[in-house]
XYZ file of C-alpha atoms in Angstrom:
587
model
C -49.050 23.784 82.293
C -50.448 22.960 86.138
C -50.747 19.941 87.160
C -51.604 18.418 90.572
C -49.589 14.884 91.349
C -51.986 12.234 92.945
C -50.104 11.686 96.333
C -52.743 9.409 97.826
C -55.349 7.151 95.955
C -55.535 5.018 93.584
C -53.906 6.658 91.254
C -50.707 7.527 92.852
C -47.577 9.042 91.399
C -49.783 10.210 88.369
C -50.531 13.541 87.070
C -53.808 15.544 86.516
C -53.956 18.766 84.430
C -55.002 21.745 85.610
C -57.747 22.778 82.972
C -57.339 26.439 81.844
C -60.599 27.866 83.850
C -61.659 25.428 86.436
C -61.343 21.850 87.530
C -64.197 20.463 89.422
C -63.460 17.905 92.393
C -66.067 16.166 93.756
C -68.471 12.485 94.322
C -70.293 13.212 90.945
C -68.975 11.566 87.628
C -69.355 14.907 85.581
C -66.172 16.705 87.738
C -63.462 17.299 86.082
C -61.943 14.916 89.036
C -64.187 12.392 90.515
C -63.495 10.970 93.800
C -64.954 7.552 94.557
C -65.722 7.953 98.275
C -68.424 8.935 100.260
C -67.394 11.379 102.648
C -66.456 13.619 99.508
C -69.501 15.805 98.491
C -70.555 15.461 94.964
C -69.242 19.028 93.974
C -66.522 19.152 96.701
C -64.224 21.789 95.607
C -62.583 23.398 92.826
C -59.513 25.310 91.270
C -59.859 28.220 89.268
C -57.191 30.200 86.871
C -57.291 34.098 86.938
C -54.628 36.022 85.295
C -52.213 33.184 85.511
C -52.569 32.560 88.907
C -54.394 29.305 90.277
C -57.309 29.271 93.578
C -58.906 26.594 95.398
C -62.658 27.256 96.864
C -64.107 24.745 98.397
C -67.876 24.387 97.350
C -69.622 24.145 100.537
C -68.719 20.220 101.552
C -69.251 18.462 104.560
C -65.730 17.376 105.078
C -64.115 20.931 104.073
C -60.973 21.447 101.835
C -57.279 21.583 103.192
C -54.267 22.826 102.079
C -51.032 22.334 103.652
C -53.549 20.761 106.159
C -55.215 24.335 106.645
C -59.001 24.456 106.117
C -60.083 26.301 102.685
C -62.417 29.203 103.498
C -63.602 31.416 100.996
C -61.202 31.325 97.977
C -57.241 30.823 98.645
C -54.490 31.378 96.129
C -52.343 27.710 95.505
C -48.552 28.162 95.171
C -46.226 26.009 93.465
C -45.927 22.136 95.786
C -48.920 23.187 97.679
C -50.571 19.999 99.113
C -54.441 20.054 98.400
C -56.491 17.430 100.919
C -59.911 16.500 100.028
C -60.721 14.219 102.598
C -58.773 10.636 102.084
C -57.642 12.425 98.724
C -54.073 13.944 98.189
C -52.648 16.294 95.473
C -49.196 18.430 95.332
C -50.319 21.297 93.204
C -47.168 22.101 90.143
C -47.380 25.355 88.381
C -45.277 22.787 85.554
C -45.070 19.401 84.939
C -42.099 17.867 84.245
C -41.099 16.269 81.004
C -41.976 12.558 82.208
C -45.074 13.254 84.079
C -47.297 10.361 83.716
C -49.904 13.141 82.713
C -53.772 11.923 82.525
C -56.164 14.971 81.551
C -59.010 14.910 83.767
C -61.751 14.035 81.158
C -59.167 10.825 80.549
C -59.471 9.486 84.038
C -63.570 9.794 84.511
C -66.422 9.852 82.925
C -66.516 13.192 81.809
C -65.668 13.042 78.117
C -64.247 16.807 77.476
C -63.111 16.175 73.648
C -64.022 18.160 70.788
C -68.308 18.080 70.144
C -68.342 16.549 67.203
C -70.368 17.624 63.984
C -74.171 17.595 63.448
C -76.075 15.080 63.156
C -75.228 13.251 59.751
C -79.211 12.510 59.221
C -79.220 17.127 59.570
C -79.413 19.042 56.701
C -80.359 15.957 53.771
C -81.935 17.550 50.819
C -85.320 15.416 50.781
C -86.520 14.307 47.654
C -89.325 15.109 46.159
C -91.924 12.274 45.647
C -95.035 11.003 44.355
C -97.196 9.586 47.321
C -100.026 6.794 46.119
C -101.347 7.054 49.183
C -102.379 9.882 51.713
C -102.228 10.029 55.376
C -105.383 8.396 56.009
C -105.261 5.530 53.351
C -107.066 2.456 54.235
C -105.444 -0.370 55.975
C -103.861 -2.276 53.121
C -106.346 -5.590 52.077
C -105.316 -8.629 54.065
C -103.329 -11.417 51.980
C -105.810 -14.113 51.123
C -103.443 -17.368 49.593
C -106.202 -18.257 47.424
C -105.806 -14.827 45.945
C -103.571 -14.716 42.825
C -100.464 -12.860 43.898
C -97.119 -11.792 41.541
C -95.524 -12.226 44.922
C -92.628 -14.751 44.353
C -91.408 -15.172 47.770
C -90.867 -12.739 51.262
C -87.788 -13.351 53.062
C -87.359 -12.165 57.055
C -85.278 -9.399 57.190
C -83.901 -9.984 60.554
C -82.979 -13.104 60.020
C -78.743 -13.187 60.334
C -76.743 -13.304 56.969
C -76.288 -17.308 57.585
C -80.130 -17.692 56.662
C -79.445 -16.480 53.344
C -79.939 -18.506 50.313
C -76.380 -19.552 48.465
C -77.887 -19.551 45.232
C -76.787 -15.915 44.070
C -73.060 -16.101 41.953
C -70.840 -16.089 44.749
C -68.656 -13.761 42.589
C -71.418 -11.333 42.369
C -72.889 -11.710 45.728
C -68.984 -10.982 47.102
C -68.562 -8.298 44.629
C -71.672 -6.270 46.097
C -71.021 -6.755 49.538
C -67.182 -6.083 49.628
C -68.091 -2.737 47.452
C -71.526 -1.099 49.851
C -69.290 -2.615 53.000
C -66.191 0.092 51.804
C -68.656 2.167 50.827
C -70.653 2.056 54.753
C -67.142 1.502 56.835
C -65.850 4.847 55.154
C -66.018 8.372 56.772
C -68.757 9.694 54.445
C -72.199 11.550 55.696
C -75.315 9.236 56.443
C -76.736 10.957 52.961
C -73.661 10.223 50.887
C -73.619 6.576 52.137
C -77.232 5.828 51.125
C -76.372 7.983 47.203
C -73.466 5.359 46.746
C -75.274 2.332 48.213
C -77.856 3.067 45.499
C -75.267 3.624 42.985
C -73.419 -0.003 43.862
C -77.066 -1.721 43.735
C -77.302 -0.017 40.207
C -74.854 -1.568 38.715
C -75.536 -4.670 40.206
C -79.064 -4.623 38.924
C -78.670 -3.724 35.335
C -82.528 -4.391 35.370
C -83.296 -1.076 37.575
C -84.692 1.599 36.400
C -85.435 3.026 39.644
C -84.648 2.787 43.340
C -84.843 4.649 46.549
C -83.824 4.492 50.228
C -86.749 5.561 52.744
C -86.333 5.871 56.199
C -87.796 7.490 59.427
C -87.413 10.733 60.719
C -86.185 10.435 64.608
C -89.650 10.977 66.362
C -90.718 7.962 64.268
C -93.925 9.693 62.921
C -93.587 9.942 59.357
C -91.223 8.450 56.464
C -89.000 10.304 54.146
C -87.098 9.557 51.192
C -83.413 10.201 51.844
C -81.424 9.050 48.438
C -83.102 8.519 44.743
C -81.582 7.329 41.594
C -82.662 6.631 38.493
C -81.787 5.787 34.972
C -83.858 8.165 33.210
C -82.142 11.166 31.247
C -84.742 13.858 31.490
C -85.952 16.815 33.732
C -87.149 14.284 36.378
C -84.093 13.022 37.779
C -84.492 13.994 40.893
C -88.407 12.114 40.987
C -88.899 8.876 41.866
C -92.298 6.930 42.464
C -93.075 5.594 45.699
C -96.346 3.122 46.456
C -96.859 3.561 50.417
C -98.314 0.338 50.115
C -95.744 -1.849 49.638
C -93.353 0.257 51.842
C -96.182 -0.472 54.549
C -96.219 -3.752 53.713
C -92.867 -4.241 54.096
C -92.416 -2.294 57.199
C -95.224 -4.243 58.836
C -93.890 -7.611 58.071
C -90.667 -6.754 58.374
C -89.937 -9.382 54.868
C -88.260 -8.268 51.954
C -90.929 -8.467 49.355
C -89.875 -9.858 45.589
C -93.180 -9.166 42.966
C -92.888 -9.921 39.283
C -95.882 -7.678 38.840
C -97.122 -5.558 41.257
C -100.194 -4.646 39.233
C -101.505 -8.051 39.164
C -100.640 -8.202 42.729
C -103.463 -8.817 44.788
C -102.255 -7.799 47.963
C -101.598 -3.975 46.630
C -104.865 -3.652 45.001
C -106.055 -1.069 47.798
C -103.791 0.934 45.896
C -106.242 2.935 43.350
C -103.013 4.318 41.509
C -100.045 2.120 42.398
C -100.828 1.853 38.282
C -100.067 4.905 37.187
C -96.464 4.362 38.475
C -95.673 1.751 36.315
C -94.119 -0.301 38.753
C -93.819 -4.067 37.190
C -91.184 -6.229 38.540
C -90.225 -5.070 42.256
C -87.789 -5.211 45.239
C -88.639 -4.233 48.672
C -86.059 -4.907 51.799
C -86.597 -3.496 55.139
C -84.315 -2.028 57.207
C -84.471 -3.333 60.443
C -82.251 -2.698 64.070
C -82.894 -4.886 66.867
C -83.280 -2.386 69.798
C -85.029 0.402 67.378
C -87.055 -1.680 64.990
C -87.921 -0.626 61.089
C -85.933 2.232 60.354
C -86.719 2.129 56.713
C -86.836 0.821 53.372
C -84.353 0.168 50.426
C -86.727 -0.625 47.122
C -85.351 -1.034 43.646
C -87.991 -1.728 40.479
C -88.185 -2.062 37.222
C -90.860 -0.795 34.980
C -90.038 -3.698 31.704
C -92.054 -6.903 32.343
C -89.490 -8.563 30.511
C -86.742 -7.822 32.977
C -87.929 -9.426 35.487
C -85.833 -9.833 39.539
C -85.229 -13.069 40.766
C -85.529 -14.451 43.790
C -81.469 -14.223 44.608
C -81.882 -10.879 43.992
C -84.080 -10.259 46.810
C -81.332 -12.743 48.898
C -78.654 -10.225 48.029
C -80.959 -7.312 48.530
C -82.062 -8.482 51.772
C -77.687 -8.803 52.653
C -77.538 -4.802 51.735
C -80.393 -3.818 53.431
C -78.523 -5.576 56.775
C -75.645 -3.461 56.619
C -76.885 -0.043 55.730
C -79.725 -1.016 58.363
C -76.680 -0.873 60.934
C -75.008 2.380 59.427
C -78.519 4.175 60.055
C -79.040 2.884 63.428
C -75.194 3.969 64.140
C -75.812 7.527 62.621
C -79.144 7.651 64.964
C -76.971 6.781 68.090
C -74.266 8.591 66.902
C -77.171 11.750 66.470
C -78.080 11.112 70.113
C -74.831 10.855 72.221
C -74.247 14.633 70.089
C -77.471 15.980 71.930
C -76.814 14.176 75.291
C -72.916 15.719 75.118
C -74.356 19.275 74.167
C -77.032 18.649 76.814
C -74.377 17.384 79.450
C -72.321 20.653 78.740
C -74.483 22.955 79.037
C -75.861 21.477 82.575
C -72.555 21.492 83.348
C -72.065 25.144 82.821
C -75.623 25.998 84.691
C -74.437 24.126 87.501
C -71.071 26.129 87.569
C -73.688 29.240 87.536
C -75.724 27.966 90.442
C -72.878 27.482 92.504
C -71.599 31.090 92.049
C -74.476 32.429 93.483
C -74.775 30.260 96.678
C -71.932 31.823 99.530
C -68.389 30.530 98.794
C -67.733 31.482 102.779
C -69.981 31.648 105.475
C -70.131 35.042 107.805
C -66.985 36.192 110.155
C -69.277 37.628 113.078
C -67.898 37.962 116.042
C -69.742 35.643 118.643
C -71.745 33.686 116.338
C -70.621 30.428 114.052
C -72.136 29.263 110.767
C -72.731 25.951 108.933
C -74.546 25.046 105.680
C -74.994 21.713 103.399
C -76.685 21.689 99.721
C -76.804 19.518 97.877
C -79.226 19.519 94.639
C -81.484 16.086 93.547
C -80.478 16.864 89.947
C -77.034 18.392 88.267
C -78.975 22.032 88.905
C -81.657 22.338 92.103
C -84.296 25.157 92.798
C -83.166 25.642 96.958
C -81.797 28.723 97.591
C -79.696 30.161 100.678
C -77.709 33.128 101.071
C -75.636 35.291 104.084
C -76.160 39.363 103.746
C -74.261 41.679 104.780
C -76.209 44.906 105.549
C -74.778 48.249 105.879
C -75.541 48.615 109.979
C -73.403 44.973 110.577
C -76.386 43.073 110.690
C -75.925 39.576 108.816
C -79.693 38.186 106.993
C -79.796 34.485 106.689
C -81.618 33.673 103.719
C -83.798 30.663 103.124
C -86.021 29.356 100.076
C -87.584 26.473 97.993
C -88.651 26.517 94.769
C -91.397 24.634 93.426
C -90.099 22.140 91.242
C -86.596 20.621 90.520
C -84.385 20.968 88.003
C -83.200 24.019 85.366
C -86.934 26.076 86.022
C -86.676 25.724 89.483
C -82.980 26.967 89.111
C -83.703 29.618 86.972
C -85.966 31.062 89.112
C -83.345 30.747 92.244
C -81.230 32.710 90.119
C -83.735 35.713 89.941
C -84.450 34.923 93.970
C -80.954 35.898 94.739
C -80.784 39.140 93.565
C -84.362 40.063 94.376
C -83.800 39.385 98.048
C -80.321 41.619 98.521
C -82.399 44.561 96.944
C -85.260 44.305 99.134
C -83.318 44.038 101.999
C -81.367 46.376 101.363
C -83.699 49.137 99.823
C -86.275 48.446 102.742
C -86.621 49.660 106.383
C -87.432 46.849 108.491
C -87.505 42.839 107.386
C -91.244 42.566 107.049
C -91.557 45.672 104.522
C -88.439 43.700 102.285
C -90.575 40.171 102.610
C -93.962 42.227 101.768
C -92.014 43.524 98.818
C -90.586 40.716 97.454
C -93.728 39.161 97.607
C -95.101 41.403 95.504
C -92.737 41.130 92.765
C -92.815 37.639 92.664
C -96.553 37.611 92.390
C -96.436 39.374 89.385
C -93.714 38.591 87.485
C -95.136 36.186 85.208
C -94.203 32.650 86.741
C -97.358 30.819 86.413
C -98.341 28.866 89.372
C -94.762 28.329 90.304
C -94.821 29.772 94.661
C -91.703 30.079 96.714
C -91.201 29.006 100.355
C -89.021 31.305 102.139
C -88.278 32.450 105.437
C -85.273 35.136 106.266
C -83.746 35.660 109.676
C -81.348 38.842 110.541
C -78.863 38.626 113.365
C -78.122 42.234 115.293
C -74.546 41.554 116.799
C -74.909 44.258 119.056
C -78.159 43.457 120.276
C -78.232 39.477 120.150
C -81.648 39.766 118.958
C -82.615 38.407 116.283
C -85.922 39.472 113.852
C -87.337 36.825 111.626
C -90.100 36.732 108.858
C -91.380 33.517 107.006
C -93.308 33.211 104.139
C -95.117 29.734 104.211
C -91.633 27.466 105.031
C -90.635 24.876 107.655
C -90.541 26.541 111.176
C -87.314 27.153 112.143
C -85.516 25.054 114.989
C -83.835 26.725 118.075
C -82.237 24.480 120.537
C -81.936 26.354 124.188
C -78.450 26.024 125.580
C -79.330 24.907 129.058
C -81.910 22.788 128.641
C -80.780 21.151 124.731
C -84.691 21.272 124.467
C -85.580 21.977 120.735
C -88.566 24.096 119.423
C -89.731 24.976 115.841
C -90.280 29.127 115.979
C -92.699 31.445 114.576
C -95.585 29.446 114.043
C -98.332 31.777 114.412
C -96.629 34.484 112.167
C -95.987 32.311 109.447
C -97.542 33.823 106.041
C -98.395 32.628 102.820
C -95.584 30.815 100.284
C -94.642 34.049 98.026
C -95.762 34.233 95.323
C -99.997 33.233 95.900
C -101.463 36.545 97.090
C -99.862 39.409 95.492
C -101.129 41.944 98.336
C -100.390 39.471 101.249
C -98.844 41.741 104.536
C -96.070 40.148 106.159
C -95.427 39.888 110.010
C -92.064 40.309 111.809
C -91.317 38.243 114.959
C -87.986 39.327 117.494
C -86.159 36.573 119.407
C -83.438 37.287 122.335
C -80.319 35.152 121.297
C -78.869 33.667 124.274
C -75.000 32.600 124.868
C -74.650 28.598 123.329
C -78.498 28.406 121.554
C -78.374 26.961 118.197
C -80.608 27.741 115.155
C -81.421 25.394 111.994
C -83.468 25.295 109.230
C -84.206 23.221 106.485
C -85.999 22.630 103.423
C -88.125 19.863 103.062
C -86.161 17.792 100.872
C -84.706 16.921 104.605
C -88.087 16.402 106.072
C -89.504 13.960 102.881
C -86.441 12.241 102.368
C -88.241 8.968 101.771
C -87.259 5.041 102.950
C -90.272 3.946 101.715
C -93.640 4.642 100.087
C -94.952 4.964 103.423
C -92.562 6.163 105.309
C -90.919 9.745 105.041
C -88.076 11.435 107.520
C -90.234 13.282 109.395
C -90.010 16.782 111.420
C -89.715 14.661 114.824
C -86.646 12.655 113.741
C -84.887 15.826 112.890
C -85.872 17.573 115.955
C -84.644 14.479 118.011
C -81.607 14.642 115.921
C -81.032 18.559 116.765
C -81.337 17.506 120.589
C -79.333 14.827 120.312
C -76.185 15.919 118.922
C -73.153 17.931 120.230
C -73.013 21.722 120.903
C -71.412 22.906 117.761
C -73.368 23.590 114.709
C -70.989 22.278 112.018
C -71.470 19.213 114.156
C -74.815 19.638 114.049
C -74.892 19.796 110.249
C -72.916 17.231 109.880
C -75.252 14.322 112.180
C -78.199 15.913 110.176
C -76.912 15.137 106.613
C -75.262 11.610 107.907
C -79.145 11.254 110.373
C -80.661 11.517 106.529
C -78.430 9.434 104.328
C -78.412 6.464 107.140
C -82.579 7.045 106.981
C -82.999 6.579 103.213
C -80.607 3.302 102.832
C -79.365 4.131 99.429
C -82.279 5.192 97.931
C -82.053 8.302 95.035
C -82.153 11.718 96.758
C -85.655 12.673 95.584
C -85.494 16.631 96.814
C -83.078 18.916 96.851
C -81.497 19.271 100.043
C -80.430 22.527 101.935
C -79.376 23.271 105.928
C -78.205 26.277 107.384
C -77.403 26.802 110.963
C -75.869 29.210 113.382
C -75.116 29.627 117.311
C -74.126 31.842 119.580
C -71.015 30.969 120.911
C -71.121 31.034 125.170
């Protein structure tokens, strides 16, 4: 097993494990190794296993990757007590830990749980009952309770009032008895639907009065109610049927009071139910299930259909007790549900990001007389700016540049599909307009709605220093001139349409001499609207005055442009996704 010892940070002396494909180092919580500091990128670098062996790429930070204090370019093969330096961050890399390695796996350490996904939902997969519904969908509101109406209604208790409130009256023996039995019953390991079965089944034998009861609660979305356990006494075909009066269940939901009735058919506030009769419903039940931070999630109701055997009002004290605890077993099996779809969601961004980032360059170009530099860095875990270095079969190197509309896993999809559609068209095409013409074309018709695509490509001839450049609706490039350090945005006039509006749109081609020490940059405009305020947005001038301002090297340059932006913003959420790409040629 790999492992890399912590040899400065917080953490020192301890060990980190080497996961079996990759291990992600970097600002955000979701790496496999998170660094706390703010000169590391948020996906900084990582190592990947291939056939045994172990490589470190660094993922296009600011601050660059070391090891043995060399800078990471491209992908570089880690031997055994190689010392990895991510900025104020170091690791000796192991190929195996020894036997009293205080060993932390990475998901142990930060916030990215990797354990086991645990099973579905337990509220997935519930046989629901089938019932007999009083009342449909568009019932009328349920007559308002008039006290001078006569009313079989003993007593309503608040349900989410704490266990304290409760009423001693109830046989402590049997009051204990019940609660120590449905609390083993809810604290055991059971499904969501076998804890409600044998909640019913404890009440039952508590209630030797019951000839039915049932355990309704809300589907997720919160738009309709469904029964979730039954039971009943009767010995016939019907099991599996219970009777259910949406009235009362309203009632109670609304009120949020456990409802005790002697007689529900005399009960004037469930007249408005033209055949709660026919259910034979006498002496009645009702307690609400009720959360705190979610609200009614339900009902538990238990009834009796002989007028002799009547509940009493400490029956609706210790129903009322019940109802509190399963109450908190449903809201735990709904937060329980949730944290399963957020960790399946979390994962799978997780693997899309690891899919973005293998298509952006893991090294920039090794021209001779020019220098490259580039910064990304996505608003959300996956980001719709795209850049890319080509290599075309002459020696000419393209420099890519494009934002999608939108943020987020569309936007990203559709950067995946950019990256391969402008190789071929530069490749398969004679000149840089004809490619930009073309990809136009198949963008316009691919089926992407009203989804357009800024992009603007620039090709460097080594040979000739000139350099030919096409743009399709983006932000004008910069070029800074060497002598001077005066900085102008290039190719205005030539500037087309974003790709993707006009599907026959003809695209121009501009040529630019590249002189010894001039610097190019371009950005997308998640640089340009990085925002302070509502009324205030980074602006075209301040970058400009930050290209002319800043020393002659264009990782330099980079650099002051991404620190320029973070300094502007004061903390505030990155809003855009952010991407800069720059070259010079070197005097």
């Amino acid at each position: 097993m790999a492992v890399l010892e912590v040899l400065k940070g917080k953490t020192l002396g301890q060990m980190i494990e080497v996961q079996a494909e990759r291990t992600v180092f970097g600002r955000h919580p979701h790496c496999q190794v998170a660094l706390e500091n703010a000169a590391v990128s948020r996906y900084h670098a990582q190592i990947v296993e291939m056939h045994g062996d172990f490589f470190v790429e660094d993922l296009r930070s600011r601050n660059g990757t070391h090891v043995n204090e060399s800078l990471v370019e491209g992908r570089r093969e880690l031997k055994d007590k190689d010392v990895l330096r991510i900025c104020d961050f170091s690791f000796r890399f192991l190929r195996t830990a020894s036997t009293d390695s205080r060993l932390l796996r990475p998901g142990a350490i930060i916030s990215d749980d990797r354990g086991k996904v645990g099973p579905s939902s337990p509220l997935d997969d519930i046989p629901r009952q089938i019932i007999t519904n009083d009342d449909a969908e568009e019932v009328k509101q349920d007559a308002e309770f008039d006290e001078e109406d006569r009313s079989s209604i003993i007593r309503t208790l608040d349900a989410g009032s704490s266990s304290s409130d409760l009423r001693l009256s109830v046989k402590p023996e049997i009051k204990l008895k019940a609660i120590l039995e449905i609390t083993k019953v809810l604290s055991g390991s059971l499904g969501l639907d076998q804890v409600l079965d044998k909640t019913l089944e404890a009440l039952f034998r508590i209630f030797q009065q019951a000839d039915e009861g049932f355990i309704m609660l809300r589907e997720e979305e919160k738009k309709k109610l469904v029964v979730k356990a039954v039971k009943t006494r009767r010995k016939s075909d019907a099991d599996d049927q219970v009777h259910v009066s949406m009235t009362i269940v309203r009632k109670a939901l609304e009120t949020s009071e456990g409802i005790l009735s002697t007689n529900a058919l005399d009960d004037s506030r469930f007249r408005a139910s033209e055949s709660l009769s026919s259910l034979r419903i006498r002496s009645m039940i009702c307690a609400p299930l009720v959360s705190k931070e979610m609200g009614p999630l339900g009902v538990i109701q238990i009834t009796s259909n002989d007028v002799g055997a009547q509940f009493r009002d400490e029956d609706l004290d210790l129903l009322i007790s019940v109802a509190m605890q399963v109450a908190l077993a449903v809201e735990n099996a709904y937060l329980y549900h949730q944290a399963v779809k957020q960790r399946d969601m979390e994962r799978d961004l997780e693997f899309a990001t690891q899919v973005q980032l293998g298509f952006l360059p893991h090294a920039r170009p090794k021209l001779p007389g020019y220098e490259f530099s580039d910064y990304y860095e996505p608003a959300q875990r996956v980001g719709g700016d795209y850049f890319d270095y080509i290599a075309l079969p002459d020696g000419r190197i393209a420099v890519a540049l494009a934002d999608v509309a939108g943020k987020g896993v569309p936007a990203a999809l559709l950067m995946a599909r950019l990256y391969s559609s402008v190789r071929y068209h530069l490749i398969s095409q004679p000149d840089l307009a004809t490619a930009m013409t073309g990809l136009n074309a198949e963008i316009s018709v691919s089926g992407l709605g009203h989804r357009f695509i800024t992009c603007v490509i620039m090709v460097i001839d080594p040979q000739t220093h000139q350099l030919a450049l096409v743009n399709a609706g983006h932000l004008l490039p910069l070029r800074r001139d060497a002598a001077t350090g005066k900085v102008d945005p290039i190719g205005q006039t030539e500037s087309g349409m974003p790709l993707g509006i006009l599907a026959d749109q003809k695209f121009q081609q501009s040529k630019y001499d590249l002189s010894p020490g001039e610097s190019w940059l371009a950005v997308t405009d998640g640089v340009t609207e990085a925002m302070r305020s509502q009324k205030e947005i980074y602006g075209n001038q301040r970058l400009t005055a930050v290209f002319a301002g800043t020393p002659q090297k264009i990782g330099e340059i980079v650099n002051a442009v991404v620190d320029d932006v973070e300094a502007f913003v004061e903390g505030r959420p990155q809003s855009d996704d952010i991407c800069i790409v720059g070259f010079q040629r070197l005097p």
